[in-house]
Each structure stands twice: as structure tokens, then as C-alpha cells.
């Protein structure tokens, strides 16, 4: 495993649409393992493959409910709304207020190509929506109603 460099806003790769994962092989496992290590080192809640420069539809989320890997995810249903603050490892030193669904039902594949379905609430749902957006080249700063500098009083 290795810690990979996290691409920062301004790099055009973050604006590209990721392509589906087609091979659930050793290379994918290595990518996911590296992403997991990179996320832990950065103390983040989620990371998409594009954030380490790989344009594939894969992201990981590490929240109170546990650690999850999502490959080729598709939303089944979204419900409700929540307004809260979020940040992004590709937009260092900032955070902003973003509206997201409160509940999401998502279908995805695990690292071995097995399909699963999952229902997430609150912050878990927020993290999934944020990471999913990365797969389509969307950043939370596109949706935020305000943007603040970390460490400064509100
Ligand atoms: Ni992000």
C-alpha cells in the first residue's frame, strides 16, 4: 500500500467524467488499498478515484457506520433534504454549506465485482452524494451556498 497524491482544485482532471470500472482485478484492489491509506492519512470521510488521478467510477467512504467501497455506483432512490457543512480533500482549507438528500439508496459493486445495495442516512448519505459527484466532475464548491476558510470565525 502507498499514500497517493491528492489532486487539488484547479487541476482539470477533477472536472472530467470518470469511466466505469471494467476489471475487478489486482490493479483495482491496489488502487482501493492505496485510496484507503491515503484517506486515513488525510483524516477524511471519503475519497474518489479521480482525486488520486484515476478516472474510474470508484469511491470510498469512512464514516461512523464503517468503511465502504463503491464501484460503478447508481442511485436507486434519494429522499428528504439536509443542509450542512462539508469539505473536500481536493479543496484544502475550506468548507461550505451544501444541501443534500437526507436518505440515499445506492446500488454498487464491491472490489470483487459483487453487486450490493445499501441505504444511508444523514452524514453517511451526505458523504456518498459528495463522492458520487466527483465521478461526474462535480465539486461541492459548485453547490455550496457559502464558502468559508477553515480556522476563521464564522
Ligand atoms: Ni471531495
CSV table of N, CA and C in Angstrom, one decimal, residues 21-83:
chain,number,residue,atom,x,y,z
A,21,UNK,N,-15.6,1.1,-14.1
A,21,UNK,CA,-14.6,0.1,-13.9
A,21,UNK,C,-15.0,-1.1,-14.6
A,22,UNK,N,-14.1,-1.7,-15.4
A,22,UNK,CA,-14.4,-2.9,-16.2
A,22,UNK,C,-13.7,-4.1,-15.7
A,23,UNK,N,-12.6,-4.0,-15.0
A,23,UNK,CA,-11.8,-5.1,-14.5
A,23,UNK,C,-11.7,-5.1,-13.0
A,24,UNK,N,-12.3,-6.1,-12.3
A,24,UNK,CA,-12.2,-6.2,-10.8
A,24,UNK,C,-11.0,-7.0,-10.5
A,25,UNK,N,-9.8,-6.5,-10.8
A,25,UNK,CA,-8.6,-7.2,-10.7
A,25,UNK,C,-7.7,-6.7,-9.6
A,26,UNK,N,-6.5,-7.2,-9.6
A,26,UNK,CA,-5.4,-6.8,-8.7
A,26,UNK,C,-5.1,-5.4,-8.7
A,27,UNK,N,-5.2,-4.8,-9.9
A,27,UNK,CA,-4.9,-3.4,-10.1
A,27,UNK,C,-5.9,-2.5,-9.4
A,28,UNK,N,-7.2,-2.9,-9.5
A,28,UNK,CA,-8.3,-2.2,-8.8
A,28,UNK,C,-8.1,-2.3,-7.3
A,29,UNK,N,-7.7,-3.5,-6.8
A,29,UNK,CA,-7.6,-3.8,-5.4
A,29,UNK,C,-6.4,-2.9,-4.8
A,30,UNK,N,-5.4,-2.8,-5.6
A,30,UNK,CA,-4.2,-1.9,-5.2
A,30,UNK,C,-4.6,-0.5,-5.1
A,31,UNK,N,-5.4,-0.1,-6.1
A,31,UNK,CA,-5.9,1.3,-6.1
A,31,UNK,C,-6.8,1.6,-4.9
A,32,UNK,N,-7.7,0.7,-4.6
A,32,UNK,CA,-8.6,0.9,-3.4
A,32,UNK,C,-7.8,0.8,-2.1
A,33,UNK,N,-6.8,-0.1,-2.0
A,33,UNK,CA,-6.0,-0.1,-0.8
A,33,UNK,C,-5.2,1.2,-0.6
A,34,UNK,N,-4.7,1.7,-1.7
A,34,UNK,CA,-3.9,3.0,-1.7
A,34,UNK,C,-4.9,4.1,-1.3
A,35,UNK,N,-6.1,4.1,-1.9
A,35,UNK,CA,-7.0,5.2,-1.5
A,35,UNK,C,-7.4,5.1,-0.1
A,36,UNK,N,-7.6,3.9,0.5
A,36,UNK,CA,-7.9,3.8,1.9
A,36,UNK,C,-6.8,4.3,2.8
A,37,UNK,N,-5.6,4.0,2.4
A,37,UNK,CA,-4.4,4.5,3.2
A,37,UNK,C,-4.3,6.0,3.1
A,38,UNK,N,-4.5,6.5,1.9
A,38,UNK,CA,-4.5,8.0,1.6
A,38,UNK,C,-5.5,8.7,2.4
A,39,UNK,N,-6.8,8.1,2.4
A,39,UNK,CA,-7.9,8.7,3.1
A,39,UNK,C,-7.6,8.8,4.6
A,40,UNK,N,-7.1,7.7,5.2
A,40,UNK,CA,-6.8,7.6,6.6
A,40,UNK,C,-5.7,8.6,7.0
A,41,UNK,N,-4.7,8.7,6.2
A,41,UNK,CA,-3.6,9.7,6.4
A,41,UNK,C,-4.1,11.1,6.4
A,42,UNK,N,-5.1,11.4,5.6
A,42,UNK,CA,-5.6,12.7,5.4
A,42,UNK,C,-6.7,13.0,6.4
A,43,UNK,N,-7.1,11.9,7.1
A,43,UNK,CA,-8.2,12.0,8.1
A,43,UNK,C,-9.5,12.5,7.5
A,44,UNK,N,-9.8,12.0,6.3
A,44,UNK,CA,-11.0,12.4,5.6
A,44,UNK,C,-12.2,11.4,5.8
A,45,UNK,N,-13.4,11.8,5.2
A,45,UNK,CA,-14.5,10.9,5.3
A,45,UNK,C,-14.8,10.2,4.0
A,46,UNK,N,-14.2,10.6,2.9
A,46,UNK,CA,-14.4,10.0,1.7
A,46,UNK,C,-13.4,10.4,0.6
A,47,UNK,N,-13.2,9.5,-0.4
A,47,UNK,CA,-12.2,9.8,-1.4
A,47,UNK,C,-12.7,9.1,-2.7
A,48,UNK,N,-12.6,9.8,-3.8
A,48,UNK,CA,-13.0,9.2,-5.1
A,48,UNK,C,-11.7,9.0,-5.9
A,49,UNK,N,-11.7,8.0,-6.8
A,49,UNK,CA,-10.5,7.6,-7.6
A,49,UNK,C,-9.9,8.8,-8.3
A,50,UNK,N,-10.8,9.6,-8.9
A,50,UNK,CA,-10.4,10.8,-9.6
A,50,UNK,C,-9.5,11.7,-8.8
A,51,UNK,N,-9.7,11.7,-7.5
A,51,UNK,CA,-8.9,12.5,-6.6
A,51,UNK,C,-7.4,12.1,-6.5
A,52,UNK,N,-7.2,10.8,-6.9
A,52,UNK,CA,-5.8,10.4,-7.0
A,52,UNK,C,-5.4,10.2,-8.4
A,53,UNK,N,-6.2,10.9,-9.3
A,53,UNK,CA,-5.9,11.0,-10.7
A,53,UNK,C,-6.3,9.8,-11.6
A,54,UNK,N,-7.2,8.9,-11.0
A,54,UNK,CA,-7.6,7.8,-11.8
A,54,UNK,C,-9.1,8.0,-12.2
A,55,UNK,N,-9.4,8.1,-13.5
A,55,UNK,CA,-10.8,8.5,-13.9
A,55,UNK,C,-11.6,7.2,-14.0
A,56,UNK,N,-11.9,6.6,-12.9
A,56,UNK,CA,-12.7,5.4,-12.9
A,56,UNK,C,-13.8,5.6,-11.8
A,57,UNK,N,-15.0,5.0,-12.1
A,57,UNK,CA,-16.1,5.2,-11.2
A,57,UNK,C,-16.0,4.4,-9.9
A,58,UNK,N,-15.2,4.9,-9.0
A,58,UNK,CA,-15.0,4.2,-7.7
A,58,UNK,C,-14.7,5.2,-6.6
A,59,UNK,N,-15.4,5.0,-5.5
A,59,UNK,CA,-15.0,5.9,-4.3
A,59,UNK,C,-15.2,5.1,-3.0
A,60,UNK,N,-14.5,5.6,-2.0
A,60,UNK,CA,-14.6,5.0,-0.7
A,60,UNK,C,-15.1,6.0,0.3
A,61,UNK,N,-15.8,5.5,1.4
A,61,UNK,CA,-16.3,6.3,2.4
A,61,UNK,C,-16.0,5.7,3.7
A,62,UNK,N,-15.5,6.5,4.7
A,62,UNK,CA,-15.1,6.1,6.0
A,62,UNK,C,-15.9,6.9,7.0
A,63,UNK,N,-17.0,6.4,7.6
A,63,UNK,CA,-17.8,7.2,8.5
A,63,UNK,C,-18.2,6.3,9.7
A,64,UNK,N,-19.0,6.8,10.6
A,64,UNK,CA,-19.4,6.1,11.8
A,64,UNK,C,-19.9,4.7,11.5
A,65,UNK,N,-20.6,4.6,10.4
A,65,UNK,CA,-21.2,3.3,10.1
A,65,UNK,C,-20.2,2.3,9.6
A,66,UNK,N,-19.0,2.7,9.3
A,66,UNK,CA,-18.0,1.8,8.8
A,66,UNK,C,-17.2,2.3,7.6
A,67,UNK,N,-16.4,1.4,7.1
A,67,UNK,CA,-15.6,1.7,5.9
A,67,UNK,C,-16.3,1.0,4.7
A,68,UNK,N,-16.6,1.7,3.6
A,68,UNK,CA,-17.3,1.2,2.4
A,68,UNK,C,-16.6,1.5,1.1
A,69,UNK,N,-16.6,0.6,0.2
A,69,UNK,CA,-16.1,0.8,-1.2
A,69,UNK,C,-17.2,0.7,-2.1
A,70,UNK,N,-17.3,1.6,-3.1
A,70,UNK,CA,-18.4,1.7,-4.0
A,70,UNK,C,-17.8,1.7,-5.4
A,71,UNK,N,-18.1,0.7,-6.2
A,71,UNK,CA,-17.6,0.7,-7.6
A,71,UNK,C,-18.8,0.7,-8.5
A,72,UNK,N,-18.7,1.6,-9.6
A,72,UNK,CA,-19.8,1.8,-10.6
A,72,UNK,C,-21.2,2.0,-9.8
A,73,UNK,N,-21.2,2.9,-8.9
A,73,UNK,CA,-22.5,3.1,-8.1
A,73,UNK,C,-23.6,3.8,-9.0
A,74,UNK,N,-24.8,3.5,-8.6
A,74,UNK,CA,-26.0,4.1,-9.2
A,74,UNK,C,-27.0,4.3,-8.1
A,75,UNK,N,-27.6,5.5,-8.0
A,75,UNK,CA,-28.6,5.9,-7.0
A,75,UNK,C,-29.9,5.1,-7.4
A,76,UNK,N,-30.5,4.5,-6.4
A,76,UNK,CA,-31.8,3.8,-6.6
A,76,UNK,C,-32.9,4.8,-6.2
A,77,UNK,N,-32.6,5.5,-5.1
A,77,UNK,CA,-33.6,6.4,-4.6
A,77,UNK,C,-33.0,7.5,-3.7
A,78,UNK,N,-33.4,8.7,-3.7
A,78,UNK,CA,-33.0,9.7,-2.7
A,78,UNK,C,-34.2,10.3,-2.1
A,79,UNK,N,-34.1,10.7,-0.8
A,79,UNK,CA,-35.3,11.2,-0.1
A,79,UNK,C,-34.9,12.2,0.9
A,80,UNK,N,-35.8,13.2,1.0
A,80,UNK,CA,-35.6,14.2,2.1
A,80,UNK,C,-34.5,15.2,1.7
A,81,UNK,N,-34.2,16.1,2.7
A,81,UNK,CA,-33.1,17.0,2.5
A,81,UNK,C,-32.4,17.3,3.8
A,82,UNK,N,-31.2,17.6,3.7
A,82,UNK,CA,-30.4,18.1,4.9
A,82,UNK,C,-29.5,19.2,4.4
A,83,UNK,N,-29.3,20.1,5.3
A,83,UNK,CA,-28.4,21.3,5.0
A,83,UNK,C,-27.3,21.2,6.0
